[in-house]
Structure formats: structure tokens, C-alpha cells
Amino acid sequence: MKPLIQLGSLLFAGLFSVASIAQQSLLVEKQTFTLDEYTTHGGETIRDVKVGWEAYGELNEAKDNVILVTHFFSGNSHAAGKYTPDDAQAGYWDAIIGPGKAIDTNEFYVVSVDSLVNAYPNLPTVVTTGPASINPETGKPYGLDFPVVTIRDFVNVQKAVLESQGIDKLHAVIGASMGSLQAIEWAAAYPDWVERMVSVIGTASMDAWTIAGLEAWSQAIKLDPNWNAGDYYDGEAPLDGVTMAQALITHGAMYPTIFNQVAPAQQTLPTEGLATVNNQLPAAKWLYDSSRQRAPLADANHILYLVRANQLFIAGHQQTLKEGLNNISAKTLFLPASNDLLLMPYMAENAAEQLKALDKEVEIDHIDGPWGHLDGIYSIQQKADKLKFFLQ
Amino acid sequence: MKPLIQLGSLLFAGLFSVASIAQQSLLVEKQTFTLDEYTTHGGETIRDVKVGWEAYGELNEAKDNVILVTHFFSGNSHAAGKYTPDDAQAGYWDAIIGPGKAIDTNEFYVVSVDSLVNAYPNLPTVVTTGPASINPETGKPYGLDFPVVTIRDFVNVQKAVLESQGIDKLHAVIGASMGSLQAIEWAAAYPDWVERMVSVIGTASMDAWTIAGLEAWSQAIKLDPNWNAGDYYDGEAPLDGVTMAQALITHGAMYPTIFNQVAPAQQTLPTEGLATVNNQLPAAKWLYDSSRQRAPLADANHILYLVRANQLFIAGHQQTLKEGLNNISAKTLFLPASNDLLLMPYMAENAAEQLKALDKEVEIDHIDGPWGHLDGIYSIQQKADKLKFFLQ
């Protein structure tokens, strides 16, 4: 168990990276990839698409040692390493990506790409294209004129990044949460590419429960009058709505065990709350204040688009899930978190069962921990040996 | 398992009553109790306090056969029976309250009281006093001038209702969810009154996790510009905020098993969501549309006050929980629901453990079912024999 203070600061940092342990981290650089034109899975064309990407390790001559790491909702391509030796935190999966680690950068060339409509376009280390980007046709931000994109689009843009380097095969694709959707989408959409697929805290498709739960993240933003039907780039950003959305995300991604350890306790009569319903009790204030701090880094419309991409998800984007799953030829490994309240373990279990019923190669193993959904990030070290073995 | 259509209609009815089975229901009448003046636990005075109440069975001469039933957040005192034989639904616990049932009205006089600041003051069968009530000093609704009230205040008003009938002892107090807070508060605040206490899907105090979770129900309302800092009684009510609050409550009170059975499934590629982020996918639309239908029956400020009463809760309202629990002399029974995501079973388990450590008489038994938190309402029949025995 990590010390509480460290956990607290991680939460306040909010973008879910893990502090590097005693080990030295790789030094990495964010790079930018540009597509003059990209046609979405829905058939809309976007000009001048830019996304950021990072790589750890070296691409071999045969270009067959590539592992793609796909990122989660609030994350970006900074999966490992540091930008400068002075960075307080390394990339979010630094515990398993690096020289000699589970995903061994002495052996593998590990690539990660910032998603389209990334939730945090105002973070200086994120490069993305979405509603907040300038529409070349108008010279103004797209707003809701930006086409709805899907997990398949994230995959297609990643494929373009890889193809630009002459790559046409993935030793493995691995991702947590929204990253797991991209990983299984890769396996279902481009089976000839993908030899191994690891889904961490993931699912093969969205169910009604999860679609309705994610909707709250969007509704929070739409309720904020500053959202103004998506047209706020000349005025004030809907930071109250973004604050609530982020608070819902953080709370939903955690589990009471850890939350009650890091948030202010209420073990005595809380008199401050008696004055007025306008204030917040300490535990709520703690959550909402930390969320408010990072709200300016997010873009409200980007969150709406990202929610929609997740809500629309069905592996393979075929008419049925079965068709999509049937395309998969990769060896697959599912690592749900036992205490996950966001993408509950039944979702990965169902995916594994359905693949098994289709005679696919499937393994499933649960991550235990106090974090809930976030055990897929903070407790991933638990499965380091399992991962190392799976990648051989 | 009940047929799906019945479950669906229950949800759309939305106020969580159970349909009466083949049995005939009692006929009941809502009555009104008035206090000229009431001083809150926080020391504020409210004039002309009115609350509704219902009773099932007959008060015996010794006035020692009284069972008080305390209601949940979205509920009211309609715990059993029907107002007219034609009512589509009986009170929410009609399965266990009535002649010959677990809470046998041939033997017991069962009383239930509408809470202060009830969430649904616009429901014709609810009588309550709160921010939407007319302030006798101004002739206008209180709005946020209404004092913050606590679970202790709900108990104190119930006590006045009982005392007005010459009652000074409870054979038992039993409540689900917010009702369980009132039940344990009764046992801790007035131990001389309470012989037996049953906490269904309950807790002895709020923890940081739950306080922060409940905060979202309030934030949804506060984000709606029509809320106008609580001053909306001359204009449009903040129904968008109330709709979101209710959607959060319904979703949080359920469990994926049942939700995925009753909400529209998404098993094929959901093309409708590709057009714009402005629309909702079927599962979300189902939840939010049903929530919007009943939003006019609720009052936004009442929900804020009710959330606050819950967030402030600590059994006994002493300086520490231990002090409060130590006051209890009642026999206690805890009935958490195994799949509860709102007041998770660890909360009742902790309460039971703490009472045991204080040498109190405690029993705990879990309700299993597909409903989650709502198993405390819809699956209560499972514990009918246990309850009957406990009440003897």
C-alpha cells in the first residue's frame, strides 16, 4: 500500500499518472503527427488532423517488435518515462513500461498516441484534434460542427501513425479502460495486424447501464449555461459543468476503500453543513475543489465527444457484437479489477466468455486492490509477471 | 423474478412503490399533523409545520403495539395499502405490511410520517414543510431561508405525531435507506422509546465516499440556471437539474443486472448516436425521459435540503458516532442488500460490528437480488419470516 500523502497528491494531480518509484525513468518526447485529411468511420472528412505521440524503445529492422499502448478517458499518450528528469511524475504505466520492465523497452518499440477529441486539449503536452480545434474552413473552432467520432476512428488514426513509420504489424496492443476499447477494436477491425491483445479494466461493448451512467458526464456540461450549445470559445468556458463531470469521473473511477482513506473524514458531528445548503461538506469540497483546479485544462465539448465515442462502442463496429468478435485472431488477455464500479468485472468476464464460445484464445485474471477502476492503473504492477509472460 | 413489463412500469412510475400482488390491500387515508412551532436540532424555529401521516392497524389500549416505518429519500408515508381500491399500486412495502403479513396489522399499529423537506411536495398525496412552503412571515415561499434540517428533525417531528396520540413507546422502528438513518437515529436519540430497530439498506453514519457521491444530486440542480440560487418560485422551476438529479438517483439505486433487463439494449451498431452529441442514445434517453416525466412533482430546493440532511448524518448526532451508538438499548437487525451500490453493504456491516463491540444486541442478514439498493424495497419479501420473528 502506498503512503496516504502520495495517494492524495496523485489524486490532486488528477490526471492519473503514477509517481515513478525509485527506478530511473526513460526520457521521452511528445511528437506530432499530421494527416492532411481524415475521413471518419461515419463518413465525414476532417482536414489537418494533428495528434501527439510518444515512443519508448527502438523499432527493430524487421519492424515486428511494436507494442501499441492505447490510453484511457482522462489520459493521453504519456504512458511512461518523463519529459525532463525533473518531472514530478512519470507516465501513468511507468511501473510496467521501461528497460527490464513487464513491457520491456530493451526488446519492444512501444508507441502511444493522443486520442482524437482528447479530454485535455489545453494540457501543454497533449496534441489532439476536436471541437476546440480551428476549422480550416471558417478560421474558428469547430464546436459542434466537428463530426462525431468513434473508437474505430481513434484506431484508424493510430494506424496512420504506425504506417507512417513503415509498421504493418503489432506484437501486441494493450490499453486500460477506454484504452481497452481501442485494443479490442484493433483486434476486431484489423486482425491481420494484431498478434496479442490485452484489455485492462475493459469491455467488448457498452451496455445500457454504462451508457446511462456515462450520460451524466455529458449532462453536467450541458446544464452549465456557459456551455451555450457548444459555442463558448469566444466567451467563458463552462467550467462548472466540467468540474462536475470530472468529479463524477473521479468518484466513479474510485472505490470507497481508497476514497475514505484520502478524502477528509467525517467522524464527528459536521456542524458546518448546518448553516446553509450553499456550502459543501469537507469530503465533497475536497473532490470538487480538486476537480475545479484542473477544469481549465479540459475542453467541455471534447468531453461530450469522448463520452459519445465510448457510448457508441461495440467491438468491431459491425452490425452485431458477435460478428465483431468473430473477426479476432489475436491471443487475448483480460485484466478486470475486482472492485471496479465503472466498467464492472462482469463486462470483461462476458467478453472473455463470448470469445471462448467462438473458440478464440482467451485468458482472464482479476486485479485486486482498494482503488476500484483505477486499480487498472495504480495496481497494474500486480500483473507484471503475467504480462511479461503473455508478451513472449 | 417479476415480468419485465411490470418492472418497467414500476420504474416509470418512478416513486418506487411495489405493485400489490394477488392479495387485497388495506384502504388507507393520508392525514395531516400540524405543529404551530417547531425548533430544529440546529436551533432555528419554523412556524406552522405540517406533515402527512398514515396508519395501518389499530392502536391497542395500552398503546404498546406501535411500529413506526420511516421512509426513503424519494418516498413518503405511503408504506402500505391503497387510497382507493382502484389505485394501480399499493404503498411501497405492501408486501410486508398488512393483515397476516410480516408486519401484521392485525397485531400492530403501524404509523408512517411524510418527512420534512420531502422531495416530492407537488405529489398530491404528500404533505410536507420545506423551502417550497409559504413562510408565514413573508407570505412567500421560504426558498433558502428555510433552516437546514437533519435526520434528527425528521425523528423529532415523528415523535410529536406519536405523542399527539398518547404514544410513548415503539415496539419497533423500521426503515429502508434514508428511512434506516431515521430508524437508527430513533434508537440512539430516544433509547427509552425504542425496543427494536430494523435498518434496511442502511448505515450508522455517512462516510466521505457517500457524502461526495450524494453531492452530485445537488450539483445537478445548482448547475441549472433556473435554480437561481433557490429563488425560482415566481419563475420556471429548474426541471433540467431535477431531471438529472433523479436520473442519478435512479441509476445509483439500481444494479446493472436489472437495469440491462429493463432499459433498451444496444446490441447492434448504434448509428443514431453518430449524427450529433446533442441527442441521447436509447438507454440514456429511457432513463432521462422517465426522470423528466416526474420532475414537476419534485421541488429542487427540497432535494438540496434532503441531500444535506443525509450528508450530515451520524447516528445520535453526538460528537462521535461511538457516543451515539452507545446510547442504543434496542435489539437491532440490519438487512443490507448484497448488490447495493448506493449504501454499500460494508456500511451496515460496519454499523453491526461497532454495535457488537459495544455489547449491543445485533443481527445482520443480507438481501440478495438483481435490483441493487432497491432490493431493500422490491426484494424485502425475502426477509418476511426473519422480520416476523424479530418483531415477536
mmCIF file of N, CA and C in Angstrom, chain A residues 9-47:
data_model
loop_
_atom_site.group_PDB
_atom_site.id
_atom_site.type_symbol
_atom_site.label_atom_id
_atom_site.label_comp_id
_atom_site.label_asym_id
_atom_site.label_seq_id
_atom_site.Cartn_x
_atom_site.Cartn_y
_atom_site.Cartn_z
ATOM 1 N N SER A 9 -1.749 13.249 -3.256
ATOM 2 C CA SER A 9 -1.173 14.168 -4.243
ATOM 3 C C SER A 9 -1.428 13.643 -5.658
ATOM 4 N N LEU A 10 -1.478 12.327 -5.779
ATOM 5 C CA LEU A 10 -1.795 11.754 -7.091
ATOM 6 C C LEU A 10 -3.181 12.182 -7.523
ATOM 7 N N LEU A 11 -4.101 12.121 -6.560
ATOM 8 C CA LEU A 11 -5.467 12.480 -6.901
ATOM 9 C C LEU A 11 -5.570 13.932 -7.265
ATOM 10 N N PHE A 12 -4.860 14.766 -6.473
ATOM 11 C CA PHE A 12 -4.942 16.199 -6.758
ATOM 12 C C PHE A 12 -4.299 16.510 -8.096
ATOM 13 N N ALA A 13 -3.244 15.792 -8.412
ATOM 14 C CA ALA A 13 -2.646 15.968 -9.735
ATOM 15 C C ALA A 13 -3.698 15.614 -10.780
ATOM 16 N N GLY A 14 -4.460 14.594 -10.458
ATOM 17 C CA GLY A 14 -5.739 14.407 -11.127
ATOM 18 C C GLY A 14 -5.667 13.736 -12.482
ATOM 19 N N LEU A 15 -4.578 13.767 -13.112
ATOM 20 C CA LEU A 15 -4.558 13.191 -14.449
ATOM 21 C C LEU A 15 -4.035 11.769 -14.409
ATOM 22 N N PHE A 16 -4.109 11.192 -13.219
ATOM 23 C CA PHE A 16 -3.935 9.749 -13.072
ATOM 24 C C PHE A 16 -2.606 9.217 -13.585
ATOM 25 N N SER A 17 -1.532 9.892 -13.261
ATOM 26 C CA SER A 17 -0.249 9.274 -13.566
ATOM 27 C C SER A 17 0.294 8.655 -12.279
ATOM 28 N N VAL A 18 1.125 7.673 -12.409
ATOM 29 C CA VAL A 18 1.742 7.127 -11.200
ATOM 30 C C VAL A 18 3.110 7.745 -10.996
ATOM 31 N N ALA A 19 3.405 8.052 -9.755
ATOM 32 C CA ALA A 19 4.729 8.578 -9.431
ATOM 33 C C ALA A 19 5.749 7.484 -9.730
ATOM 34 N N SER A 20 6.866 7.854 -10.265
ATOM 35 C CA SER A 20 7.884 6.848 -10.535
ATOM 36 C C SER A 20 8.450 6.380 -9.199
ATOM 37 N N ILE A 21 8.668 5.116 -9.108
ATOM 38 C CA ILE A 21 9.216 4.516 -7.896
ATOM 39 C C ILE A 21 10.688 4.932 -7.825
ATOM 40 N N ALA A 22 11.502 4.147 -7.166
ATOM 41 C CA ALA A 22 12.915 4.511 -7.015
ATOM 42 C C ALA A 22 13.669 4.423 -8.355
ATOM 43 N N GLN A 23 13.064 3.670 -9.293
ATOM 44 C CA GLN A 23 13.723 3.434 -10.577
ATOM 45 C C GLN A 23 13.893 4.707 -11.403
ATOM 46 N N GLN A 24 14.905 4.671 -12.258
ATOM 47 C CA GLN A 24 15.079 5.787 -13.153
ATOM 48 C C GLN A 24 14.114 5.645 -14.332
ATOM 49 N N SER A 25 13.509 6.746 -14.748
ATOM 50 C CA SER A 25 12.577 6.680 -15.864
ATOM 51 C C SER A 25 13.281 7.041 -17.168
ATOM 52 N N LEU A 26 12.696 6.538 -18.237
ATOM 53 C CA LEU A 26 13.122 6.921 -19.575
ATOM 54 C C LEU A 26 12.890 8.407 -19.783
ATOM 55 N N LEU A 27 13.661 9.015 -20.642
ATOM 56 C CA LEU A 27 13.316 10.372 -21.084
ATOM 57 C C LEU A 27 12.600 10.259 -22.425
ATOM 58 N N VAL A 28 11.471 10.924 -22.528
ATOM 59 C CA VAL A 28 10.682 10.813 -23.754
ATOM 60 C C VAL A 28 10.308 12.191 -24.269
ATOM 61 N N GLU A 29 9.816 12.194 -25.492
ATOM 62 C CA GLU A 29 9.491 13.449 -26.162
ATOM 63 C C GLU A 29 8.133 13.285 -26.831
ATOM 64 N N LYS A 30 7.276 14.279 -26.679
ATOM 65 C CA LYS A 30 5.990 14.244 -27.394
ATOM 66 C C LYS A 30 6.266 14.650 -28.842
ATOM 67 N N GLN A 31 5.782 13.863 -29.785
ATOM 68 C CA GLN A 31 5.944 14.201 -31.195
ATOM 69 C C GLN A 31 4.565 14.459 -31.803
ATOM 70 N N THR A 32 4.548 15.101 -32.935
ATOM 71 C CA THR A 32 3.263 15.424 -33.557
ATOM 72 C C THR A 32 3.151 14.766 -34.924
ATOM 73 N N PHE A 33 2.004 14.160 -35.163
ATOM 74 C CA PHE A 33 1.730 13.517 -36.443
ATOM 75 C C PHE A 33 0.586 14.264 -37.110
ATOM 76 N N THR A 34 0.714 14.511 -38.406
ATOM 77 C CA THR A 34 -0.312 15.274 -39.118
ATOM 78 C C THR A 34 -0.872 14.487 -40.306
ATOM 79 N N LEU A 35 -2.173 14.512 -40.448
ATOM 80 C CA LEU A 35 -2.850 13.968 -41.635
ATOM 81 C C LEU A 35 -3.537 15.136 -42.330
ATOM 82 N N ASP A 36 -3.263 15.324 -43.604
ATOM 83 C CA ASP A 36 -3.896 16.448 -44.306
ATOM 84 C C ASP A 36 -5.412 16.304 -44.302
ATOM 85 N N GLU A 37 -5.849 15.048 -44.355
ATOM 86 C CA GLU A 37 -7.279 14.822 -44.443
ATOM 87 C C GLU A 37 -7.570 13.469 -43.814
ATOM 88 N N TYR A 38 -8.655 13.382 -43.071
ATOM 89 C CA TYR A 38 -9.036 12.088 -42.489
ATOM 90 C C TYR A 38 -10.543 11.927 -42.625
ATOM 91 N N THR A 39 -10.971 10.769 -43.128
ATOM 92 C CA THR A 39 -12.409 10.504 -43.250
ATOM 93 C C THR A 39 -12.833 9.586 -42.117
ATOM 94 N N THR A 40 -13.814 10.043 -41.340
ATOM 95 C CA THR A 40 -14.237 9.281 -40.158
ATOM 96 C C THR A 40 -14.993 8.027 -40.570
ATOM 97 N N HIS A 41 -15.139 7.129 -39.597
ATOM 98 C CA HIS A 41 -15.912 5.904 -39.789
ATOM 99 C C HIS A 41 -17.358 6.249 -40.175
ATOM 100 N N GLY A 42 -17.816 7.413 -39.726
ATOM 101 C CA GLY A 42 -19.169 7.872 -40.065
ATOM 102 C C GLY A 42 -19.246 8.565 -41.416
ATOM 103 N N GLY A 43 -18.075 8.708 -42.111
ATOM 104 C CA GLY A 43 -18.074 9.240 -43.462
ATOM 105 C C GLY A 43 -17.855 10.739 -43.584
ATOM 106 N N GLU A 44 -17.462 11.389 -42.517
ATOM 107 C CA GLU A 44 -17.203 12.838 -42.574
ATOM 108 C C GLU A 44 -15.700 13.074 -42.733
ATOM 109 N N THR A 45 -15.372 14.153 -43.430
ATOM 110 C CA THR A 45 -13.956 14.448 -43.647
ATOM 111 C C THR A 45 -13.482 15.574 -42.735
ATOM 112 N N ILE A 46 -12.332 15.354 -42.089
ATOM 113 C CA ILE A 46 -11.709 16.389 -41.256
ATOM 114 C C ILE A 46 -10.360 16.713 -41.878
ATOM 115 N N ARG A 47 -10.109 17.993 -42.103
ATOM 116 C CA ARG A 47 -8.809 18.398 -42.663
ATOM 117 C C ARG A 47 -7.823 18.724 -41.550
#
